[in-house]
Short mmCIF file of N, CA, C and O and ligand atoms in Angstrom, two decimals:
data_model
loop_
_atom_site.label_atom_id
_atom_site.label_comp_id
_atom_site.label_asym_id
_atom_site.label_seq_id
_atom_site.Cartn_x
_atom_site.Cartn_y
_atom_site.Cartn_z
N MET A 1 93.06 107.49 114.14
CA MET A 1 94.29 106.84 114.38
C MET A 1 94.51 105.27 114.42
O MET A 1 95.54 104.73 114.42
N ASP A 2 93.38 104.73 114.77
CA ASP A 2 93.47 103.47 114.84
C ASP A 2 93.82 102.66 113.88
O ASP A 2 94.69 101.59 113.85
N TRP A 3 93.49 102.96 112.75
CA TRP A 3 94.11 102.34 111.42
C TRP A 3 95.47 102.64 111.08
O TRP A 3 96.15 101.54 110.66
N LEU A 4 96.10 103.64 111.71
CA LEU A 4 97.52 103.79 111.62
C LEU A 4 98.20 103.14 112.37
O LEU A 4 99.07 101.85 112.03
N THR A 5 97.56 102.95 113.74
CA THR A 5 98.45 101.74 114.69
C THR A 5 98.38 100.30 114.17
O THR A 5 99.38 99.45 114.36
N HIS A 6 97.02 99.95 113.29
CA HIS A 6 97.04 98.78 112.89
C HIS A 6 97.48 98.40 111.91
O HIS A 6 98.46 97.09 111.75
N PHE A 7 98.23 99.29 111.21
CA PHE A 7 98.65 99.52 109.76
C PHE A 7 100.40 98.77 110.19
O PHE A 7 101.03 98.09 109.87
N ILE A 8 100.63 100.03 111.28
CA ILE A 8 102.09 99.80 111.50
C ILE A 8 102.52 98.64 112.89
O ILE A 8 103.68 97.88 112.03
N TRP A 9 101.54 98.45 113.63
CA TRP A 9 102.02 97.02 114.39
C TRP A 9 100.68 96.35 114.37
O TRP A 9 99.60 96.75 114.89
N HIS A 10 100.58 94.73 114.09
CA HIS A 10 99.62 94.23 114.00
C HIS A 10 99.84 92.66 113.75
O HIS A 10 100.62 92.08 113.27
N ASP A 11 99.04 92.02 115.12
CA ASP A 11 99.41 90.48 115.20
C ASP A 11 101.07 90.30 115.05
O ASP A 11 101.73 88.98 114.88
N GLY A 12 101.83 91.09 115.80
CA GLY A 12 103.05 90.99 116.37
C GLY A 12 104.14 91.23 115.06
O GLY A 12 105.20 90.73 114.76
N LYS A 13 103.36 91.93 113.91
CA LYS A 13 104.12 92.08 112.70
C LYS A 13 104.50 93.81 112.54
O LYS A 13 103.38 94.25 112.82
N PHE A 14 105.23 94.16 112.08
CA PHE A 14 105.63 95.66 112.14
C PHE A 14 105.72 95.84 110.35
O PHE A 14 106.35 95.19 109.71
N LEU A 15 104.66 96.57 110.05
CA LEU A 15 104.09 96.84 108.47
C LEU A 15 103.87 95.90 107.73
O LEU A 15 104.43 95.86 106.51
N GLY A 16 103.44 94.70 108.60
CA GLY A 16 102.94 93.58 107.60
C GLY A 16 103.58 92.62 107.69
O GLY A 16 103.61 91.46 106.92
N VAL A 17 104.80 92.62 108.36
CA VAL A 17 106.35 91.79 108.01
C VAL A 17 106.55 91.45 109.37
O VAL A 17 106.77 91.60 110.27
N GLU A 18 106.51 89.88 109.21
CA GLU A 18 107.29 88.92 110.55
C GLU A 18 108.56 89.26 110.70
O GLU A 18 109.37 89.08 109.70
N TRP A 19 109.10 89.69 111.47
CA TRP A 19 110.59 90.20 111.61
C TRP A 19 111.18 89.22 112.60
O TRP A 19 110.75 88.79 114.00
N HIS A 20 112.61 89.00 112.25
CA HIS A 20 113.60 88.20 112.92
C HIS A 20 114.81 88.36 112.80
O HIS A 20 115.07 89.38 111.61
N PHE A 21 115.86 87.88 113.22
CA PHE A 21 116.99 88.39 113.17
C PHE A 21 117.36 88.64 111.43
O PHE A 21 118.11 89.39 111.24
N TRP A 22 117.16 87.44 110.57
CA TRP A 22 117.72 87.35 109.48
C TRP A 22 116.97 87.73 108.45
O TRP A 22 117.50 88.65 107.64
N LYS A 23 115.77 88.19 108.96
CA LYS A 23 115.06 89.12 108.32
C LYS A 23 115.74 90.55 108.31
O LYS A 23 115.54 91.27 107.11
N VAL A 24 116.06 91.20 109.24
CA VAL A 24 116.87 92.41 109.56
C VAL A 24 117.98 91.94 109.19
O VAL A 24 118.44 93.42 108.21
N VAL A 25 118.95 91.10 108.93
CA VAL A 25 119.99 91.09 108.08
C VAL A 25 119.58 91.20 106.57
O VAL A 25 120.64 91.79 105.96
N GLY A 26 118.95 90.84 106.37
CA GLY A 26 118.27 90.67 104.70
C GLY A 26 117.98 92.17 104.43
O GLY A 26 118.56 92.80 103.55
N TRP A 27 117.33 92.80 105.14
CA TRP A 27 116.80 94.24 104.97
C TRP A 27 117.88 95.06 104.93
O TRP A 27 117.75 96.34 103.96
N VAL A 28 118.92 94.99 106.07
CA VAL A 28 120.20 95.78 106.16
C VAL A 28 120.78 95.81 104.72
O VAL A 28 121.15 96.31 104.13
N GLY A 29 121.21 94.25 104.13
CA GLY A 29 121.51 93.79 102.78
C GLY A 29 120.64 94.69 101.95
O GLY A 29 121.31 95.22 101.10
N ASN A 30 119.69 94.90 101.66
CA ASN A 30 118.89 95.42 100.84
C ASN A 30 119.05 97.10 100.91
O ASN A 30 119.31 97.61 99.72
N ILE A 31 119.01 97.86 102.00
CA ILE A 31 119.61 98.97 102.43
C ILE A 31 120.89 99.35 101.92
O ILE A 31 121.20 100.46 101.13
N LEU A 32 121.96 98.86 102.25
CA LEU A 32 123.31 98.90 101.76
C LEU A 32 123.51 98.87 100.13
O LEU A 32 124.15 99.75 99.54
N PHE A 33 122.86 97.86 99.79
CA PHE A 33 122.68 97.34 98.09
C PHE A 33 122.30 98.63 97.37
O PHE A 33 122.97 99.21 96.18
N THR A 34 120.98 98.89 98.07
CA THR A 34 120.42 100.13 97.21
C THR A 34 121.11 101.62 97.43
O THR A 34 121.19 102.11 96.25
N SER A 35 121.44 101.45 98.46
CA SER A 35 122.24 103.29 98.69
C SER A 35 123.49 103.24 98.37
O SER A 35 124.01 104.20 97.42
N ARG A 36 124.17 102.08 97.36
CA ARG A 36 125.48 102.39 96.72
C ARG A 36 124.68 103.24 95.07
O ARG A 36 125.59 103.49 94.71
N PHE A 37 123.47 103.13 94.86
CA PHE A 37 123.21 103.73 93.99
C PHE A 37 123.30 105.39 93.87
O PHE A 37 123.48 106.21 92.86
N PHE A 38 122.88 105.62 94.83
CA PHE A 38 122.98 107.03 95.65
C PHE A 38 123.95 107.78 95.67
O PHE A 38 124.38 108.70 95.41
N VAL A 39 124.77 106.79 96.07
CA VAL A 39 126.24 107.18 96.62
C VAL A 39 126.86 107.32 95.09
O VAL A 39 127.79 108.51 94.75
N GLN A 40 126.51 106.58 94.07
CA GLN A 40 127.32 106.86 92.85
C GLN A 40 126.87 107.93 91.87
O GLN A 40 127.19 108.29 91.70
N TRP A 41 125.43 107.92 92.22
CA TRP A 41 124.89 109.41 91.44
C TRP A 41 125.17 110.60 92.18
O TRP A 41 125.47 111.38 91.38
N TRP A 42 125.29 110.44 93.31
CA TRP A 42 125.64 111.84 94.21
C TRP A 42 127.59 111.90 93.70
O TRP A 42 127.62 113.83 93.21
N ALA A 43 128.02 111.09 93.46
CA ALA A 43 129.66 111.39 93.12
C ALA A 43 129.68 111.81 91.82
O ALA A 43 130.35 112.42 91.14
N THR A 44 128.50 111.06 90.82
CA THR A 44 128.59 112.04 89.57
C THR A 44 128.09 113.17 89.36
O THR A 44 128.80 114.13 88.28
N GLU A 45 127.15 113.19 90.19
CA GLU A 45 126.57 114.85 89.93
C GLU A 45 127.79 115.45 90.68
O GLU A 45 128.15 116.75 89.90
N LYS A 46 128.24 115.28 91.42
CA LYS A 46 129.35 116.35 92.57
C LYS A 46 130.55 116.45 91.57
O LYS A 46 131.19 117.73 91.23
N HIS A 47 130.76 115.40 90.71
CA HIS A 47 132.07 115.94 89.26
C HIS A 47 131.69 116.23 88.00
O HIS A 47 132.87 116.41 87.27
N LYS A 48 130.36 116.21 87.78
CA LYS A 48 129.89 116.47 86.33
C LYS A 48 130.66 115.24 85.39
O LYS A 48 130.49 116.22 83.96
N ARG A 49 130.67 114.36 86.00
CA ARG A 49 131.31 112.99 84.69
C ARG A 49 131.08 111.69 85.17
O ARG A 49 130.57 112.13 86.77
N VAL A 50 130.97 110.76 84.99
CA VAL A 50 130.43 109.30 85.62
C VAL A 50 131.78 108.84 86.33
O VAL A 50 132.85 109.04 85.75
N VAL A 51 131.19 108.82 87.71
CA VAL A 51 132.34 108.62 89.05
C VAL A 51 131.74 107.20 89.46
O VAL A 51 130.86 107.38 89.96
N VAL A 52 132.50 106.22 89.79
CA VAL A 52 131.89 104.96 90.60
C VAL A 52 132.96 105.16 92.01
O VAL A 52 134.31 104.54 91.95
N PRO A 53 133.26 105.52 92.84
CA PRO A 53 133.69 105.90 94.20
C PRO A 53 134.03 104.44 94.71
O PRO A 53 133.06 103.56 94.55
N ALA A 54 135.21 104.66 95.45
CA ALA A 54 135.14 103.31 96.21
C ALA A 54 134.03 103.00 97.25
O ALA A 54 133.97 101.85 97.61
N ALA A 55 133.22 104.02 97.80
CA ALA A 55 132.16 103.51 98.81
C ALA A 55 131.31 102.89 97.97
O ALA A 55 130.32 101.88 98.47
N PHE A 56 131.17 103.21 96.29
CA PHE A 56 130.03 102.20 95.64
C PHE A 56 130.61 100.53 96.08
O PHE A 56 129.62 99.91 96.51
N TRP A 57 131.88 100.57 95.73
CA TRP A 57 131.83 99.05 95.93
C TRP A 57 131.77 98.05 97.77
O TRP A 57 131.80 97.41 97.37
N TRP A 58 132.39 99.13 98.17
CA TRP A 58 132.07 98.87 99.58
C TRP A 58 130.86 98.32 99.76
O TRP A 58 130.23 97.62 100.86
N LEU A 59 129.83 99.35 99.79
CA LEU A 59 128.76 99.33 99.69
C LEU A 59 127.85 97.89 99.15
O LEU A 59 127.24 97.43 99.32
N SER A 60 128.24 97.91 98.01
CA SER A 60 128.00 96.62 96.92
C SER A 60 128.50 95.34 98.04
O SER A 60 127.68 94.37 98.11
N MET A 61 129.72 95.07 98.48
CA MET A 61 130.11 93.85 99.04
C MET A 61 129.74 93.91 100.40
O MET A 61 128.82 92.70 100.62
N ALA A 62 129.20 94.93 101.14
CA ALA A 62 128.63 95.00 102.48
C ALA A 62 126.84 94.17 102.29
O ALA A 62 126.65 93.35 102.84
N GLY A 63 126.49 95.02 101.24
CA GLY A 63 125.35 94.58 100.83
C GLY A 63 124.94 93.40 100.18
O GLY A 63 124.02 92.43 100.93
N SER A 64 125.84 92.58 99.20
CA SER A 64 125.61 91.48 98.77
C SER A 64 126.14 90.53 100.05
O SER A 64 125.65 89.09 100.05
N GLY A 65 127.15 90.71 101.01
CA GLY A 65 127.18 89.98 102.00
C GLY A 65 126.19 89.56 102.51
O GLY A 65 125.48 88.58 103.49
N CYS A 66 125.51 90.60 103.21
CA CYS A 66 124.21 90.66 104.12
C CYS A 66 123.27 89.60 103.35
O CYS A 66 122.50 88.66 104.01
N LEU A 67 123.06 90.06 102.00
CA LEU A 67 121.99 89.24 101.20
C LEU A 67 122.07 87.67 100.96
O LEU A 67 121.46 86.93 100.83
N LEU A 68 123.47 87.61 101.01
CA LEU A 68 123.87 85.96 100.71
C LEU A 68 123.70 85.44 102.33
O LEU A 68 123.47 84.18 102.38
N LEU A 69 123.85 85.90 103.20
CA LEU A 69 123.72 85.30 104.62
C LEU A 69 122.43 85.10 104.93
O LEU A 69 121.80 83.91 105.43
N TYR A 70 121.32 85.95 104.34
CA TYR A 70 120.08 86.09 104.03
C TYR A 70 119.46 84.55 103.31
O TYR A 70 118.90 84.03 103.51
N GLY A 71 120.00 84.56 102.30
CA GLY A 71 119.99 83.77 101.38
C GLY A 71 120.01 82.22 101.90
O GLY A 71 119.43 81.21 101.88
N LEU A 72 121.35 81.85 102.53
CA LEU A 72 121.85 80.73 103.16
C LEU A 72 120.68 80.61 104.45
O LEU A 72 120.34 78.85 104.15
N ASP A 73 120.39 81.27 105.34
CA ASP A 73 119.55 80.82 106.28
C ASP A 73 118.24 80.28 105.87
O ASP A 73 117.94 79.98 105.92
N ARG A 74 117.78 81.17 104.33
CA ARG A 74 116.19 80.84 103.72
C ARG A 74 116.78 79.52 103.15
O ARG A 74 115.62 78.94 102.68
N ARG A 75 118.20 78.75 102.67
CA ARG A 75 118.46 78.11 102.15
C ARG A 75 117.36 78.14 100.58
O ARG A 75 116.99 77.18 100.21
N ASP A 76 117.77 79.69 100.12
CA ASP A 76 117.30 79.74 98.82
C ASP A 76 118.45 80.05 97.87
O ASP A 76 119.15 80.94 97.70
N SER A 77 118.40 78.71 96.93
CA SER A 77 119.31 78.69 95.82
C SER A 77 119.57 79.90 94.76
O SER A 77 120.45 80.13 94.39
N VAL A 78 118.19 80.61 94.62
CA VAL A 78 118.78 81.74 93.46
C VAL A 78 119.57 83.05 94.35
O VAL A 78 120.04 83.45 94.00
N PHE A 79 118.84 82.97 96.24
CA PHE A 79 119.68 84.28 96.57
C PHE A 79 121.02 83.77 96.41
O PHE A 79 121.87 84.69 96.40
N ILE A 80 121.58 82.83 96.84
CA ILE A 80 122.99 82.38 97.26
C ILE A 80 123.51 82.40 95.81
O ILE A 80 124.91 82.81 96.16
N PHE A 81 123.22 81.74 95.00
CA PHE A 81 123.85 81.81 93.48
C PHE A 81 123.94 83.49 93.38
O PHE A 81 124.87 83.74 92.75
N ALA A 82 122.76 84.20 93.37
CA ALA A 82 123.10 85.37 92.85
C ALA A 82 124.12 86.47 93.74
O ALA A 82 124.78 87.14 92.98
N TYR A 83 124.44 86.08 94.70
CA TYR A 83 125.25 86.94 95.80
C TYR A 83 126.81 86.22 96.22
O TYR A 83 127.25 86.88 96.50
N LEU A 84 126.52 85.05 95.93
CA LEU A 84 127.66 83.99 95.84
C LEU A 84 129.53 84.36 95.57
O LEU A 84 130.16 84.26 96.39
N PHE A 85 129.19 84.69 94.46
CA PHE A 85 130.52 85.30 93.63
C PHE A 85 130.73 86.72 92.98
O PHE A 85 131.55 87.02 92.88
N THR A 86 129.68 87.61 93.71
CA THR A 86 129.78 89.08 92.95
C THR A 86 130.81 89.92 94.26
O THR A 86 131.25 90.99 93.48
N TRP A 87 131.37 89.04 94.92
CA TRP A 87 132.64 89.63 95.84
C TRP A 87 133.88 90.01 94.65
O TRP A 87 134.38 90.99 95.31
N ILE A 88 133.86 89.01 93.79
CA ILE A 88 135.31 89.06 93.48
C ILE A 88 135.30 90.37 92.39
O ILE A 88 136.28 90.89 92.69
N PRO A 89 134.30 90.53 91.57
CA PRO A 89 134.87 91.76 90.99
C PRO A 89 134.87 93.40 91.89
O PRO A 89 135.36 94.09 91.77
N TYR A 90 133.71 93.10 93.01
CA TYR A 90 133.81 94.45 94.32
C TYR A 90 135.47 94.23 94.28
O TYR A 90 136.14 95.56 94.29
N VAL A 91 135.95 93.49 95.12
CA VAL A 91 137.49 93.31 95.60
C VAL A 91 138.50 93.68 94.55
O VAL A 91 138.97 94.48 94.84
N ARG A 92 138.32 93.26 93.45
CA ARG A 92 139.52 93.32 92.17
C ARG A 92 139.19 95.05 92.00
O ARG A 92 139.88 95.76 91.70
N ASN A 93 137.72 95.84 91.83
CA ASN A 93 137.71 97.09 91.53
C ASN A 93 138.44 97.83 92.67
O ASN A 93 138.93 99.12 92.38
N LEU A 94 138.00 97.54 93.94
CA LEU A 94 138.73 98.11 95.23
C LEU A 94 140.54 98.19 94.83
O LEU A 94 140.94 98.92 95.00
N MET A 95 140.79 97.06 94.36
CA MET A 95 142.34 96.75 94.14
C MET A 95 143.12 97.81 93.02
O MET A 95 143.92 98.99 93.49
N ILE A 96 142.40 97.79 92.30
CA ILE A 96 142.39 98.83 91.02
C ILE A 96 142.13 99.85 91.36
O ILE A 96 143.38 100.92 91.08
N GLY A 97 141.03 100.53 92.01
CA GLY A 97 141.14 102.12 92.34
C GLY A 97 142.10 102.34 93.40
O GLY A 97 142.54 103.44 93.25
N ALA A 98 142.38 101.76 94.57
CA ALA A 98 143.58 101.75 95.36
C ALA A 98 144.95 102.01 94.57
O ALA A 98 145.83 102.98 94.99
N ARG A 99 145.14 100.99 93.52
CA ARG A 99 146.40 101.27 92.85
C ARG A 99 146.34 102.66 92.06
O ARG A 99 147.23 103.09 91.98
N ALA A 100 145.24 102.55 91.50
CA ALA A 100 145.10 103.83 90.59
C ALA A 100 145.20 105.54 91.64
O ALA A 100 145.68 106.24 91.26
N LYS A 101 144.94 105.26 92.75
CA LYS A 101 144.55 106.34 93.73
C LYS A 101 146.15 106.82 94.09
O LYS A 101 146.83 108.24 94.16
N LYS A 102 147.09 105.68 94.53
CA LYS A 102 148.35 105.98 94.29
C LYS A 102 149.13 106.49 93.38
O LYS A 102 150.39 107.20 93.81
N SER A 103 148.94 106.53 92.17
CA SER A 103 149.63 107.05 91.24
C SER A 103 148.93 108.34 90.33
O SER A 103 149.25 109.11 89.65
N GLU A 104 147.92 108.89 91.34
CA GLU A 104 146.89 110.04 90.69
C GLU A 104 148.23 111.31 91.09
O GLU A 104 149.03 111.36 91.98
N VAL A 105 147.86 112.46 90.33
CA VAL A 105 148.66 113.55 90.52
C VAL A 105 148.02 114.77 90.79
O VAL A 105 147.13 114.88 90.46
N THR A 106 148.20 115.20 92.09
CA THR A 106 147.81 116.18 92.20
C THR A 106 148.06 117.94 91.56
O THR A 106 148.98 118.22 91.40
N CYS A 107 147.19 118.51 91.48
CA CYS A 107 147.57 119.93 90.27
C CYS A 107 147.80 120.84 91.41
O CYS A 107 147.29 121.10 92.57
N SER A 108 149.04 121.27 91.03
CA SER A 108 149.60 122.65 91.66
C SER A 108 148.91 124.06 91.90
O SER A 108 148.78 124.61 92.53
N HIS A 109 147.88 124.01 91.15
CA HIS A 109 147.17 125.18 90.58
C HIS A 109 145.90 125.56 91.68
O HIS A 109 145.55 126.26 92.34
N CYS A 110 145.06 123.88 91.55
CA CYS A 110 143.74 123.86 92.04
C CYS A 110 143.76 122.97 93.24
O CYS A 110 142.76 122.87 93.53
N THR A 111 144.73 122.15 93.19
CA THR A 111 144.78 120.91 94.32
C THR A 111 143.56 119.86 93.89
O THR A 111 143.39 118.75 94.48
N ALA A 112 143.11 119.66 92.71
CA ALA A 112 142.29 118.75 92.00
C ALA A 112 143.53 117.43 91.65
O ALA A 112 144.53 117.74 91.33
N LEU A 113 142.80 116.29 91.60
CA LEU A 113 143.71 114.99 91.26
C LEU A 113 143.28 114.63 90.14
O LEU A 113 142.41 114.60 89.53
N GLY A 114 144.39 114.52 89.34
CA GLY A 114 144.72 114.19 88.19
C GLY A 114 144.40 112.46 88.03
O GLY A 114 145.42 112.04 88.61
N PRO A 115 143.64 111.77 87.06
CA PRO A 115 144.41 110.29 86.92
C PRO A 115 145.17 110.07 86.52
O PRO A 115 146.15 110.69 85.43
N THR A 116 145.84 108.85 86.54
CA THR A 116 147.12 107.96 86.35
C THR A 116 147.32 108.39 84.77
O THR A 116 146.53 108.33 83.98
N GLY A 117 148.49 109.13 84.84
CA GLY A 117 149.08 109.69 83.24
C GLY A 117 148.47 110.76 82.55
O GLY A 117 148.31 110.74 81.60
N ALA A 118 147.58 111.48 83.30
CA ALA A 118 146.92 112.69 82.87
C ALA A 118 148.11 113.21 82.60
O ALA A 118 148.87 114.14 83.85
N LYS A 119 148.11 114.38 81.95
CA LYS A 119 149.12 115.48 81.48
C LYS A 119 148.78 116.90 82.11
O LYS A 119 149.63 117.71 82.15
N PHE A 120 147.42 116.68 81.98
CA PHE A 120 147.00 118.39 82.33
C PHE A 120 145.69 118.01 83.48
O PHE A 120 144.90 116.77 83.16
N CYS A 121 145.36 119.18 84.24
CA CYS A 121 144.36 119.05 85.28
C CYS A 121 143.26 118.97 84.79
O CYS A 121 142.67 119.66 83.64
N PRO A 122 142.27 117.84 85.04
CA PRO A 122 140.83 117.88 84.71
C PRO A 122 140.01 118.75 85.15
O PRO A 122 139.13 118.97 84.27
N GLU A 123 140.39 119.68 86.16
CA GLU A 123 139.33 120.54 86.61
C GLU A 123 139.87 121.92 86.37
O GLU A 123 138.88 122.68 85.67
N CYS A 124 141.02 122.29 85.80
CA CYS A 124 141.51 123.54 85.77
C CYS A 124 142.22 123.49 84.29
O CYS A 124 142.63 124.96 83.72
N GLY A 125 142.83 122.75 83.67
CA GLY A 125 143.93 122.37 82.62
C GLY A 125 144.98 122.82 82.44
O GLY A 125 145.87 123.18 81.46
N VAL A 126 145.67 122.89 83.64
CA VAL A 126 147.06 123.53 83.70
C VAL A 126 147.88 122.14 83.77
O VAL A 126 147.52 121.24 84.04
N LYS A 127 149.19 122.03 83.26
CA LYS A 127 149.81 121.26 82.78
C LYS A 127 150.15 120.63 84.54
O LYS A 127 150.72 121.41 85.21
N LEU A 128 150.38 119.30 84.48
CA LEU A 128 150.57 118.59 86.06
C LEU A 128 151.90 118.30 85.87
O LEU A 128 152.52 117.77 84.92
N ASP A 129 152.30 118.46 87.40
CA ASP A 129 153.82 118.13 87.43
C ASP A 129 153.46 116.37 87.50
O ASP A 129 152.73 115.82 88.44
N LEU A 130 154.55 115.77 86.98
CA LEU A 130 154.28 114.23 86.93
C LEU A 130 154.56 113.38 88.21
O LEU A 130 154.98 111.95 88.12
N SER A 131 155.04 113.81 89.19
CA SER A 131 155.53 113.45 90.82
C SER A 131 154.09 112.95 91.36
O SER A 131 153.26 113.69 91.35
N PRO A 132 153.97 111.83 91.69
CA PRO A 132 152.91 111.31 92.35
C PRO A 132 152.15 112.09 93.41
O PRO A 132 153.09 112.88 94.20
N ALA A 133 151.39 111.58 93.61
CA ALA A 133 150.06 112.61 95.18
C ALA A 133 150.95 112.07 96.32
O ALA A 133 151.13 110.65 96.63
N THR A 134 151.21 113.34 97.24
CA THR A 134 151.29 112.57 98.46
C THR A 134 150.01 112.66 99.68
O THR A 134 150.31 112.23 100.63
N ALA A 135 148.99 113.18 99.36
CA ALA A 135 147.94 112.93 100.13
C ALA A 135 147.24 111.61 100.34
O ALA A 135 147.51 110.93 99.72
ZN1 LIG B 1 144.00 122.40 88.46
#
């Protein structure tokens, strides 16, 4: 078990990594940024079609924000440039998604939401009432 203790904590390093505040910010950014792929995959499996939920864009923004802060602390031009402008499509996609959600139509038969302009429910195929969703 000594080897395990040595592997986990040695010379003031956890898992061989020297930890400090900005390192934690960078790793939190990595975890948030990577988690968005699992969120998107889960949404796609759930709906049985390719879906990009709003949570994907929120996780993208939070993750890239943390990674930008980390890059600024490191004064690493590659990191800074990689994450400096990514928030623009994230915010734009959130705006477009919110607008589309407002104009979704609820199916009176199965309560599934139909996308903007849909004439028939994507879940059960019933003709949709074209009044905007109230939910
Ligand atoms: Zn339906």
